[in-house]
Each structure stands twice: as C-alpha cells, then as structure tokens.
PDB file of C-alpha atoms in Angstrom:
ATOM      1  CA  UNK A   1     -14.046  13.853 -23.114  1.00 71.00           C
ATOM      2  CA  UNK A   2     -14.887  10.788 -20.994  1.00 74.00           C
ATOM      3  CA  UNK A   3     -15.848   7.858 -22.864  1.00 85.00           C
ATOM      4  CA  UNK A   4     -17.294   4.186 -22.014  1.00 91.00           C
ATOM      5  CA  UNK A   5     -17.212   1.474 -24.118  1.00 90.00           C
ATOM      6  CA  UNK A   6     -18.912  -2.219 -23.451  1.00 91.00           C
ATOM      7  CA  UNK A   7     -17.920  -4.604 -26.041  1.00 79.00           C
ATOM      8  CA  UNK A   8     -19.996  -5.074 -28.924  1.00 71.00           C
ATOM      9  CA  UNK A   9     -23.761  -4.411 -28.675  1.00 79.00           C
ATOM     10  CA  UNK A  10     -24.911  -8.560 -28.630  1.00 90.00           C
ATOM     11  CA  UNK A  11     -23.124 -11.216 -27.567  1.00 93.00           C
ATOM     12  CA  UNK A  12     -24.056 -15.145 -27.743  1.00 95.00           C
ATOM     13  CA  UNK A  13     -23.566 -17.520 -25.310  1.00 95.00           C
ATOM     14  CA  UNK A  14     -24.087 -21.270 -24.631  1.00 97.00           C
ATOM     15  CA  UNK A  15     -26.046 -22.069 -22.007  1.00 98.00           C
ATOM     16  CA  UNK A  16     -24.059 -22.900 -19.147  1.00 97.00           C
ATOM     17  CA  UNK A  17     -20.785 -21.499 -20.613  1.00 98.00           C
ATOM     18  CA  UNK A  18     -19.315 -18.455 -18.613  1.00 98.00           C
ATOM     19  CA  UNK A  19     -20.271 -15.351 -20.566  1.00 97.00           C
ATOM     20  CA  UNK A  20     -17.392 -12.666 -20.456  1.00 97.00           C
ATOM     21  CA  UNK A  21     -18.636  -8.444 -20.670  1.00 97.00           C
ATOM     22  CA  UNK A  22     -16.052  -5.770 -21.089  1.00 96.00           C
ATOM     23  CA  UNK A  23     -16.404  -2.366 -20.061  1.00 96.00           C
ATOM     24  CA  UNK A  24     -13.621  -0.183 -21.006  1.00 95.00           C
ATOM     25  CA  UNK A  25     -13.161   3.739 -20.409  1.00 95.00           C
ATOM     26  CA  UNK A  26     -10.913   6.559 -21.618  1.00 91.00           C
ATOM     27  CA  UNK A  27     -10.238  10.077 -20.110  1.00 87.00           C
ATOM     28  CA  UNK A  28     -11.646   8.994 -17.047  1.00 86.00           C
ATOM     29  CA  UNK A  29     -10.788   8.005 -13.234  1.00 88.00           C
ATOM     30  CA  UNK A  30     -13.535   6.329 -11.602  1.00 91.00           C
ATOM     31  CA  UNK A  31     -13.943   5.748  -8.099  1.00 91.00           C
ATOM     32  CA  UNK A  32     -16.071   3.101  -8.480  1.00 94.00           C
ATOM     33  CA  UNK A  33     -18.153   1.009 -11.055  1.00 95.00           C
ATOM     34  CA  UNK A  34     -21.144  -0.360 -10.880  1.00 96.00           C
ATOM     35  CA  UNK A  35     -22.882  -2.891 -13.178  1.00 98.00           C
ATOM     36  CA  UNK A  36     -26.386  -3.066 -13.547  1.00 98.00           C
ATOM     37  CA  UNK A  37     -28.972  -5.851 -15.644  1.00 98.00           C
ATOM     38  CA  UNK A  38     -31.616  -4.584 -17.923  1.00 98.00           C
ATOM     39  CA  UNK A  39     -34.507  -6.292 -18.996  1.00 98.00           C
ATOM     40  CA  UNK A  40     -36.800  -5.121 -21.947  1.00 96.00           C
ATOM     41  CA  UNK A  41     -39.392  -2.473 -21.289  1.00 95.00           C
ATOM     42  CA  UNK A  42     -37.868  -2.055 -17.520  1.00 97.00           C
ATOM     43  CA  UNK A  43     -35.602  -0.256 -15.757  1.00 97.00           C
ATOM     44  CA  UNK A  44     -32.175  -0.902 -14.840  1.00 98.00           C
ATOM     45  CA  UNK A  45     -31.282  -3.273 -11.703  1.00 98.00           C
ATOM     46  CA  UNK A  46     -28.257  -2.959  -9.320  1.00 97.00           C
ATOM     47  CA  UNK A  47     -25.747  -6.106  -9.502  1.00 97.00           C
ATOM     48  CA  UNK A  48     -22.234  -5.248  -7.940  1.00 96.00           C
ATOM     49  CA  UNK A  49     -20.073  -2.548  -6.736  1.00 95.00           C
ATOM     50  CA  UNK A  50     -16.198  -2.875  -7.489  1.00 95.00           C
ATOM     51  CA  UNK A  51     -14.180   0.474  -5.785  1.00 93.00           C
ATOM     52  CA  UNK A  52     -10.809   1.382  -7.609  1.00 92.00           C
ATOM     53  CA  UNK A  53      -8.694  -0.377  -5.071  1.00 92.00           C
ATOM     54  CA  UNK A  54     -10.813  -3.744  -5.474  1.00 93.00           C
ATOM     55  CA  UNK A  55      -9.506  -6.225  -7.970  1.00 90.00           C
ATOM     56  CA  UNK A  56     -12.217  -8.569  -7.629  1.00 96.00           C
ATOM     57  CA  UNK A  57     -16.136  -8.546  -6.182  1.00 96.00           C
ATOM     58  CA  UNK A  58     -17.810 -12.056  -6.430  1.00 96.00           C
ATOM     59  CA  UNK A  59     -22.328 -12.391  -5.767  1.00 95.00           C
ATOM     60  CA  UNK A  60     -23.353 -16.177  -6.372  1.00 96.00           C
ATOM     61  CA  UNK A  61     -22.621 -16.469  -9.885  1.00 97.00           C
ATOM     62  CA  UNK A  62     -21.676 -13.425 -11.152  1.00 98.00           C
ATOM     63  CA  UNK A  63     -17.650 -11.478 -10.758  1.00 98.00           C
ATOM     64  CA  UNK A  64     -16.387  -8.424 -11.632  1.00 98.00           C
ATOM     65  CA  UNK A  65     -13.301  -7.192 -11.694  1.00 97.00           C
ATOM     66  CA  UNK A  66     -11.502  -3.724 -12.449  1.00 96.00           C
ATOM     67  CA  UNK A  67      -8.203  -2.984 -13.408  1.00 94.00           C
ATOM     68  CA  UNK A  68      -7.239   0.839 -13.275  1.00 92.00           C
ATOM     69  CA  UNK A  69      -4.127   0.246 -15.145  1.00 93.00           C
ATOM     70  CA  UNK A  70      -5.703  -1.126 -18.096  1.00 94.00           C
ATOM     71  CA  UNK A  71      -9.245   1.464 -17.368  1.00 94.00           C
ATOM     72  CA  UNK A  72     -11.209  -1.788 -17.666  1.00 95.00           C
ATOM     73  CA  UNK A  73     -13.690  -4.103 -15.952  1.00 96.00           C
ATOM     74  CA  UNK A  74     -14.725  -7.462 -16.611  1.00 97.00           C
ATOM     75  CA  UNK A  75     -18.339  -8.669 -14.914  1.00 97.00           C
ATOM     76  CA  UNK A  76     -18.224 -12.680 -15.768  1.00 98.00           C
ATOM     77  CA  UNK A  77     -21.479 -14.997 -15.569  1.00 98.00           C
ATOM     78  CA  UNK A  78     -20.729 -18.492 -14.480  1.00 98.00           C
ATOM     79  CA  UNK A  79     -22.558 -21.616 -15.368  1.00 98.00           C
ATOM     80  CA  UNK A  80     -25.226 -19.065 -17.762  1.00 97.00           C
ATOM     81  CA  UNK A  81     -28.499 -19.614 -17.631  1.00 97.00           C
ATOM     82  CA  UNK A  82     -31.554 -18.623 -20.480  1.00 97.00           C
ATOM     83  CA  UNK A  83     -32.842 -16.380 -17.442  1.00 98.00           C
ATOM     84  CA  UNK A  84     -29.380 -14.598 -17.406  1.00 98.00           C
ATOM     85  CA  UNK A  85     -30.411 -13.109 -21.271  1.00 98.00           C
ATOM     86  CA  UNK A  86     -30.929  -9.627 -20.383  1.00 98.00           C
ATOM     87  CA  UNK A  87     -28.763  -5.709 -21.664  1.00 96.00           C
ATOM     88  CA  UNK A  88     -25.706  -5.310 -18.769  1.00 97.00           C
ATOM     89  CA  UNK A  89     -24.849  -1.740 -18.680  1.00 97.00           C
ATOM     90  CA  UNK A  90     -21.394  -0.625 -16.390  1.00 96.00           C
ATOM     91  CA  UNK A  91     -21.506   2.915 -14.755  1.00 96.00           C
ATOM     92  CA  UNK A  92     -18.606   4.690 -13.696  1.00 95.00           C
ATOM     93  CA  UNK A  93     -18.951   6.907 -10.282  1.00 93.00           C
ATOM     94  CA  UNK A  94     -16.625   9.545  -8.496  1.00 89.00           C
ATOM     95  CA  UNK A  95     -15.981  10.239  -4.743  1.00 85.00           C
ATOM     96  CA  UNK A  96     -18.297  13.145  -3.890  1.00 82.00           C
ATOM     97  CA  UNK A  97     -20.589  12.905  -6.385  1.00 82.00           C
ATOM     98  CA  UNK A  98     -23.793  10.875  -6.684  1.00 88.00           C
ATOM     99  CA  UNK A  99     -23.631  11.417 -10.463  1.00 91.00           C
ATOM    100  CA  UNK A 100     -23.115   7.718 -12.597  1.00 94.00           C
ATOM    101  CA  UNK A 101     -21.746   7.670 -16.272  1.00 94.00           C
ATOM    102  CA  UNK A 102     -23.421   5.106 -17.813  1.00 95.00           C
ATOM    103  CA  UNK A 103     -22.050   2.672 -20.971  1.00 94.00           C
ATOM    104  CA  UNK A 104     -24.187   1.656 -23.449  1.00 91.00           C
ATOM    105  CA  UNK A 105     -24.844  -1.807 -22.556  1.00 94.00           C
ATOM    106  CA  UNK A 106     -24.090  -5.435 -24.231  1.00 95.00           C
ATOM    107  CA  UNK A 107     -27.114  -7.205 -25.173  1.00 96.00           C
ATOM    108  CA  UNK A 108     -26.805 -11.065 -23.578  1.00 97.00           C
ATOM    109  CA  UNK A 109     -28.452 -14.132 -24.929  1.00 97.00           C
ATOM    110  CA  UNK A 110     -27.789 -17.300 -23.860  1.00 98.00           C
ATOM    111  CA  UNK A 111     -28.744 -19.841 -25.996  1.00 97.00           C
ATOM    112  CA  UNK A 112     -30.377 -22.968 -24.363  1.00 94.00           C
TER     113      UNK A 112
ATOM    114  CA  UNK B   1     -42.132  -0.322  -1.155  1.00 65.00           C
ATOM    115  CA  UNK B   2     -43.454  -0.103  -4.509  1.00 84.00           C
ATOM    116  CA  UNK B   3     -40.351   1.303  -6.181  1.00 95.00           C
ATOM    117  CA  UNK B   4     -39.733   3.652  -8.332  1.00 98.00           C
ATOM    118  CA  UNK B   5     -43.233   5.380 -10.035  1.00 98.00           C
ATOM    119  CA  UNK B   6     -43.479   7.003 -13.304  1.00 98.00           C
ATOM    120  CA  UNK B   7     -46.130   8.121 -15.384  1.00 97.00           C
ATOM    121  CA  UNK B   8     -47.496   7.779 -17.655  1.00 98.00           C
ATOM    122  CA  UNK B   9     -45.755   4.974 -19.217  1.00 97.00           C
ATOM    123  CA  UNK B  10     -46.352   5.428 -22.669  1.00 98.00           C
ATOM    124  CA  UNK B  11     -46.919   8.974 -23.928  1.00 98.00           C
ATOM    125  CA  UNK B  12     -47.373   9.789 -28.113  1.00 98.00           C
ATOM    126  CA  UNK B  13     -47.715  13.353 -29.123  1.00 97.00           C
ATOM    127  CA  UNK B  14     -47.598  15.780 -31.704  1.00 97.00           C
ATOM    128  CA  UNK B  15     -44.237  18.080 -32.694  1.00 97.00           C
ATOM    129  CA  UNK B  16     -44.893  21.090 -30.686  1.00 97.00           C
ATOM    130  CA  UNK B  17     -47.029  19.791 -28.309  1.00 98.00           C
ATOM    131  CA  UNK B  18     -45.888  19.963 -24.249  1.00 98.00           C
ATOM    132  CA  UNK B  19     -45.005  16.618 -22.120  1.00 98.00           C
ATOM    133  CA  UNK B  20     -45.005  16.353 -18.866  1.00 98.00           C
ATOM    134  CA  UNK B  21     -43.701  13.295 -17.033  1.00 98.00           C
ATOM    135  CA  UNK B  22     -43.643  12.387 -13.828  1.00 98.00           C
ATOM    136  CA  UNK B  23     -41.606  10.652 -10.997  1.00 98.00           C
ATOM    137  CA  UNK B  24     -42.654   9.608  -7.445  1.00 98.00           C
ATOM    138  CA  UNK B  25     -39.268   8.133  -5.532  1.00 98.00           C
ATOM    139  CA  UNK B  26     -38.894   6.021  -3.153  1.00 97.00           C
ATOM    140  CA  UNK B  27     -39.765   7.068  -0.005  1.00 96.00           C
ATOM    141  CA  UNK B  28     -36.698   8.016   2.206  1.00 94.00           C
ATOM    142  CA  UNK B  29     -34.824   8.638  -0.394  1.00 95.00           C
ATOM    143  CA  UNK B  30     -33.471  11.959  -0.694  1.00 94.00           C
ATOM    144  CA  UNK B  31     -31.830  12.139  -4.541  1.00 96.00           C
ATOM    145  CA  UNK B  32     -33.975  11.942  -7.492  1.00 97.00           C
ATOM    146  CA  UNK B  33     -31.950  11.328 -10.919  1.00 98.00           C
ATOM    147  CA  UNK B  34     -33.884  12.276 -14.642  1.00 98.00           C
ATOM    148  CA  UNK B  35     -32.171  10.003 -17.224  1.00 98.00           C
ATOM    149  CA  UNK B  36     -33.034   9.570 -21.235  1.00 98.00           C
ATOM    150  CA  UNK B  37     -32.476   6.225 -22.690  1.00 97.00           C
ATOM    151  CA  UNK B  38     -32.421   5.887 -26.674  1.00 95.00           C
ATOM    152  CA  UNK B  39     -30.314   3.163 -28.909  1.00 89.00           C
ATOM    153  CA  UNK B  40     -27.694   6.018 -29.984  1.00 88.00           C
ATOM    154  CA  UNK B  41     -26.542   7.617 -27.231  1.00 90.00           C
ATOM    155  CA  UNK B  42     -27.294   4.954 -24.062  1.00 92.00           C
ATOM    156  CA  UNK B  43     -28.389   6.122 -20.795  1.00 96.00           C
ATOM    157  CA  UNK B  44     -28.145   9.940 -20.384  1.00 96.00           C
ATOM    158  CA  UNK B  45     -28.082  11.777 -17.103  1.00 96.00           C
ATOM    159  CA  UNK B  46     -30.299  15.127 -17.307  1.00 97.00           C
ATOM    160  CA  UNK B  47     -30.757  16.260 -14.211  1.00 97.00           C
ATOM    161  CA  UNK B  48     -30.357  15.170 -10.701  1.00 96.00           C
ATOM    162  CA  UNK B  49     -31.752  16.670  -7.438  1.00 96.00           C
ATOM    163  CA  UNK B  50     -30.981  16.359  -3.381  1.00 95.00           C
ATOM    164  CA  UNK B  51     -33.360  17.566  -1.411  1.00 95.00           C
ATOM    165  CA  UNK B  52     -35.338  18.537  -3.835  1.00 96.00           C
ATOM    166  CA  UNK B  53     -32.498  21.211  -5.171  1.00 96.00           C
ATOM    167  CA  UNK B  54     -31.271  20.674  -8.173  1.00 96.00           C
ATOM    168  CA  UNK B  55     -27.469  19.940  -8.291  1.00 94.00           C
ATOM    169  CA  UNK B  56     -26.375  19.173 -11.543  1.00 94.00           C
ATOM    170  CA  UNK B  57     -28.250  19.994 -14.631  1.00 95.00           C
ATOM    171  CA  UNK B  58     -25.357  19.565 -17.183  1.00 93.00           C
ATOM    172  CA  UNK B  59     -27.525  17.365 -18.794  1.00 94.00           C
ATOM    173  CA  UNK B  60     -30.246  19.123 -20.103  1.00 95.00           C
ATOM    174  CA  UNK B  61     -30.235  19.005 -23.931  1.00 88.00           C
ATOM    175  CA  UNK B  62     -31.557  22.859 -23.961  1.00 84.00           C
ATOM    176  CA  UNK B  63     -34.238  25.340 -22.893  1.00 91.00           C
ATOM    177  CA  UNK B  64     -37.223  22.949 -23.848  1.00 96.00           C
ATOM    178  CA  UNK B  65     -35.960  21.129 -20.866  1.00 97.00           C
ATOM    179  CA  UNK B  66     -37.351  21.890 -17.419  1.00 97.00           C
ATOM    180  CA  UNK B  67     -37.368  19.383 -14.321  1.00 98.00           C
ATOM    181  CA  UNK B  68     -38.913  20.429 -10.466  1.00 97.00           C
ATOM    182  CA  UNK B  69     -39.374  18.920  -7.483  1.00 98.00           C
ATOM    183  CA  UNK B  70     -41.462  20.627  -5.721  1.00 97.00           C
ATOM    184  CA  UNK B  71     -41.376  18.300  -2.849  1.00 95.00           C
ATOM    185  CA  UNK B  72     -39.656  15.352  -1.640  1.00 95.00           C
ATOM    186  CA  UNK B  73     -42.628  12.789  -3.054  1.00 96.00           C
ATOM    187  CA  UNK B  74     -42.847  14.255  -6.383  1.00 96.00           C
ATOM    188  CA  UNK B  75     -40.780  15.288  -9.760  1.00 98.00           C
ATOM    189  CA  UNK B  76     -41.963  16.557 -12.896  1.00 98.00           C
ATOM    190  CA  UNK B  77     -39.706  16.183 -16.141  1.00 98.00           C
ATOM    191  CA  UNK B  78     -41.518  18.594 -18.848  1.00 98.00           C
ATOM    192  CA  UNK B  79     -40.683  19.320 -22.492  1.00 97.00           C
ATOM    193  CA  UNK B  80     -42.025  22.336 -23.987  1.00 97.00           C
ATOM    194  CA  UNK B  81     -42.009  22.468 -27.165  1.00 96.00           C
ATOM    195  CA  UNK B  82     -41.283  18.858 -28.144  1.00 97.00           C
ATOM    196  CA  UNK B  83     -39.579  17.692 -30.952  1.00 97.00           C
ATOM    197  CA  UNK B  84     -39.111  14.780 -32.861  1.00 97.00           C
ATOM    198  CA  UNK B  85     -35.802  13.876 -32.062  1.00 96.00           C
ATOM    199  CA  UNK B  86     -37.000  14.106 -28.303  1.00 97.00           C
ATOM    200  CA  UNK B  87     -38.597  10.773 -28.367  1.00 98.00           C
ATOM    201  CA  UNK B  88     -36.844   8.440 -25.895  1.00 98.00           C
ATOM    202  CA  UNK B  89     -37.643   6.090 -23.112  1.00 98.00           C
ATOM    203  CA  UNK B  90     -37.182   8.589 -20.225  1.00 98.00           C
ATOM    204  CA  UNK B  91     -36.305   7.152 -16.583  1.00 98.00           C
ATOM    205  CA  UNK B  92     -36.467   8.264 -13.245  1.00 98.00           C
ATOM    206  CA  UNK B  93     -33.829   6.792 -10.293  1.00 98.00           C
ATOM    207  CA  UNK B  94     -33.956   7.416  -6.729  1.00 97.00           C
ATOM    208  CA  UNK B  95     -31.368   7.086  -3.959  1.00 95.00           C
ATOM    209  CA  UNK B  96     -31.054   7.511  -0.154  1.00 90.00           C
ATOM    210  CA  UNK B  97     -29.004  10.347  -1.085  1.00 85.00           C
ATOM    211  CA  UNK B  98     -26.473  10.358   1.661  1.00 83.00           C
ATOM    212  CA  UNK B  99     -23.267  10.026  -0.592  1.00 78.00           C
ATOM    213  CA  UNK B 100     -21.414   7.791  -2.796  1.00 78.00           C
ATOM    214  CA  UNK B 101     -21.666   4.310  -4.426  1.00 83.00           C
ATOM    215  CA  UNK B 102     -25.410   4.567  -3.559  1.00 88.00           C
ATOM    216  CA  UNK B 103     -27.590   1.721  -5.883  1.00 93.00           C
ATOM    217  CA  UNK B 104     -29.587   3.580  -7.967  1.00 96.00           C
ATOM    218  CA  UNK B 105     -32.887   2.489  -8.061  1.00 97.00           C
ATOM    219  CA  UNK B 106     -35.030   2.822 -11.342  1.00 98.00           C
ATOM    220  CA  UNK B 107     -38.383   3.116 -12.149  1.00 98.00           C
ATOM    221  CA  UNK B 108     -40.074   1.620 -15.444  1.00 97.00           C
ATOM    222  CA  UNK B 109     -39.642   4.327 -17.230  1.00 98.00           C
ATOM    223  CA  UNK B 110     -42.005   6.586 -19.385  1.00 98.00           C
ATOM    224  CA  UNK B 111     -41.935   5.583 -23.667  1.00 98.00           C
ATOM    225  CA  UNK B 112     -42.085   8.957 -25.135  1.00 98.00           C
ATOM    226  CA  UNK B 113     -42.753   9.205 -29.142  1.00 98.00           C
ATOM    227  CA  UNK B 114     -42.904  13.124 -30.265  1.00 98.00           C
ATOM    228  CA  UNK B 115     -44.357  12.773 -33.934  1.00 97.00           C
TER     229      UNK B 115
END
C-alpha cells in the first residue's frame, strides 16, 4: 500500500539557519507534490507545487525539490525565521484525479 | 472571499449521540473534499465531491459515515451513531474543481470529541 513518510515528527532549528524537511514515499508514483504549512487550531495553507519532471521550485525563501528516483522531496527554509515555526505536511497527487495523499507532517520550531 | 466555512467549530457529545458538521466552500469552486485529522493517522481523505456528486468515497471509515451536498453552497458531514474513537479535528477543502494540481483550500476545521 502507498505510504508517506516526513522525517521525524519535530525538528529544531536556529533561527536563521536553513531548516531541511523530508518527505519520502513508497509504492507510489506521484504526479505531483504539494507542500502545505499548518498552524495550530487552523487549517492547512498551500506553499508550492513541484510536478514529477521538476527538479527544483523556488517562492522567496522557501525550495523544494523532488527526485523520482530516490521517491523523495526536500522543501528547504532559508534564512528561518520564529514566524516560520509552524507543522509542514507534503501531499502526493496523480494526473486525473483531484484526490491528495497527505503525510503526516514535521512539526518546525525555530528557535530565536 | 471569506474562505473556507465550517461549523460548528468545536462540537463535544455523548457515545451514541448523532453529529452533524457542516461545510460552506468557496464560492466558484466546484470540488468539496471531507478530511479527518488526528495525531495517529495524519490527514485522512473521506470523501470528495464535484458538482456536488460524490466521486470517491474510499474513505469513509464505515456505515456511521454519511456526507451530502445537496447543493453547490453547502455540505453536511454526519456521524450516526458516534463513537469514541471518532473524535478528530474534521476539515473541509474546496477547489475550483477543473482538474489537477488544484491548491486545496481549507477551512478551520470542526474539533469533534465523542465521549
């Protein structure tokens, strides 16, 4: 069965260091991936779109890349803020289908 | 645009007891996504609708489940009998609808705790 993983649940991060979140997937062949911020008590947020034959996408401060090969994508924060703390969650999509698998999300802090 | 609208936003009830949520998308937007949120299992997909028909309901746990839209303003999530193990932050997304890599847009989300 398909299967996301994001790496480990919380992650720690020095203010102003570039903070690194792995989303990895088995038994599946996306189309696309999205990522998406969550903030406590709200909703998800759109970030970035990366389609399978897109090695990099780049908005202000934030990349993501996806590597098909290794069934991975890496969404990087540059120069991290406080304000960046939030859950990032990566969702898988197909062609033809509106559906998005959802991973279960790495919980960012950046310490000031 | 206001967004996304749920209510109600925080619901407790009793074990047996019926809950209905409910979703008001975007408007213009033509797909309408149920999702359950809880620490074990992430972000679950339940249900999702375009055009107000329901296209894939894979999701649904089981029979306690039932989602409508009866039009394109308006979606009703309802659990009937609820159970403990139900209790979940449930969340409603809406899209344009008109095909892939469409942003999902979320509402707030309704805290359910069955007791």
């Amino acid at each position: 069965s398909q299967k996301i993983e994001q790496n480990s649940e919380a992650l720690n991060i020095q203010e102003g260091k570039t903070a690194t979140l792995t989303c990895n997937y088995t038994n599946y062949s996306p189309a696309y991936l999205q990522w998406y911020r969550q903030d406590p008590g709200r909703g998800p947020v759109f970030l970035l779109l990366i389609r399978e034959n897109e090695k990099e996408k780049r908005k202000e401060r934030l990349k993501v890349t996806f590597d098909t090969t290794l069934k991975q994508s890496l969404f990087h924060i540059t120069a991290s803020q406080p304000a960046d703390s939030a859950t990032y969650l990566c969702a898988l999509g197909d062609f033809g289908n509106e559906k998005l698998t959802f991973g279960t999300g790495t919980r960012l802090t950046i310490i000031p | 645009d206001a967004g996304v609208i749920q209510s109600p936003r925080h619901e407790v009830t009793e074990m047996g007891q019926e809950v209905t949520l409910r979703c008001k998308p975007i408007s213009g937007h033509n797909s309408l996504f149920w999702y359950r949120q809880t620490m074990m299992r992430g972000l679950e997909l339940l249900i999702y609708f375009n055009n107000n028909v329901p296209i894939d309901d894979s999701g649904m746990p089981e029979d306690r489940f039932s989602a409508k839209m009866p039009n394109a303003s308006f979606s009703t999530l309802k659990i009937q009998p609820s159970e403990p193990r139900d209790s979940a932050v449930y969340f409603c997304a809406s899209t344009l609808g008109q095909g892939d890599e469409e942003t999902q847009y979320f509402g707030p989300g309704t805290r359910l705790l069955v007791l």
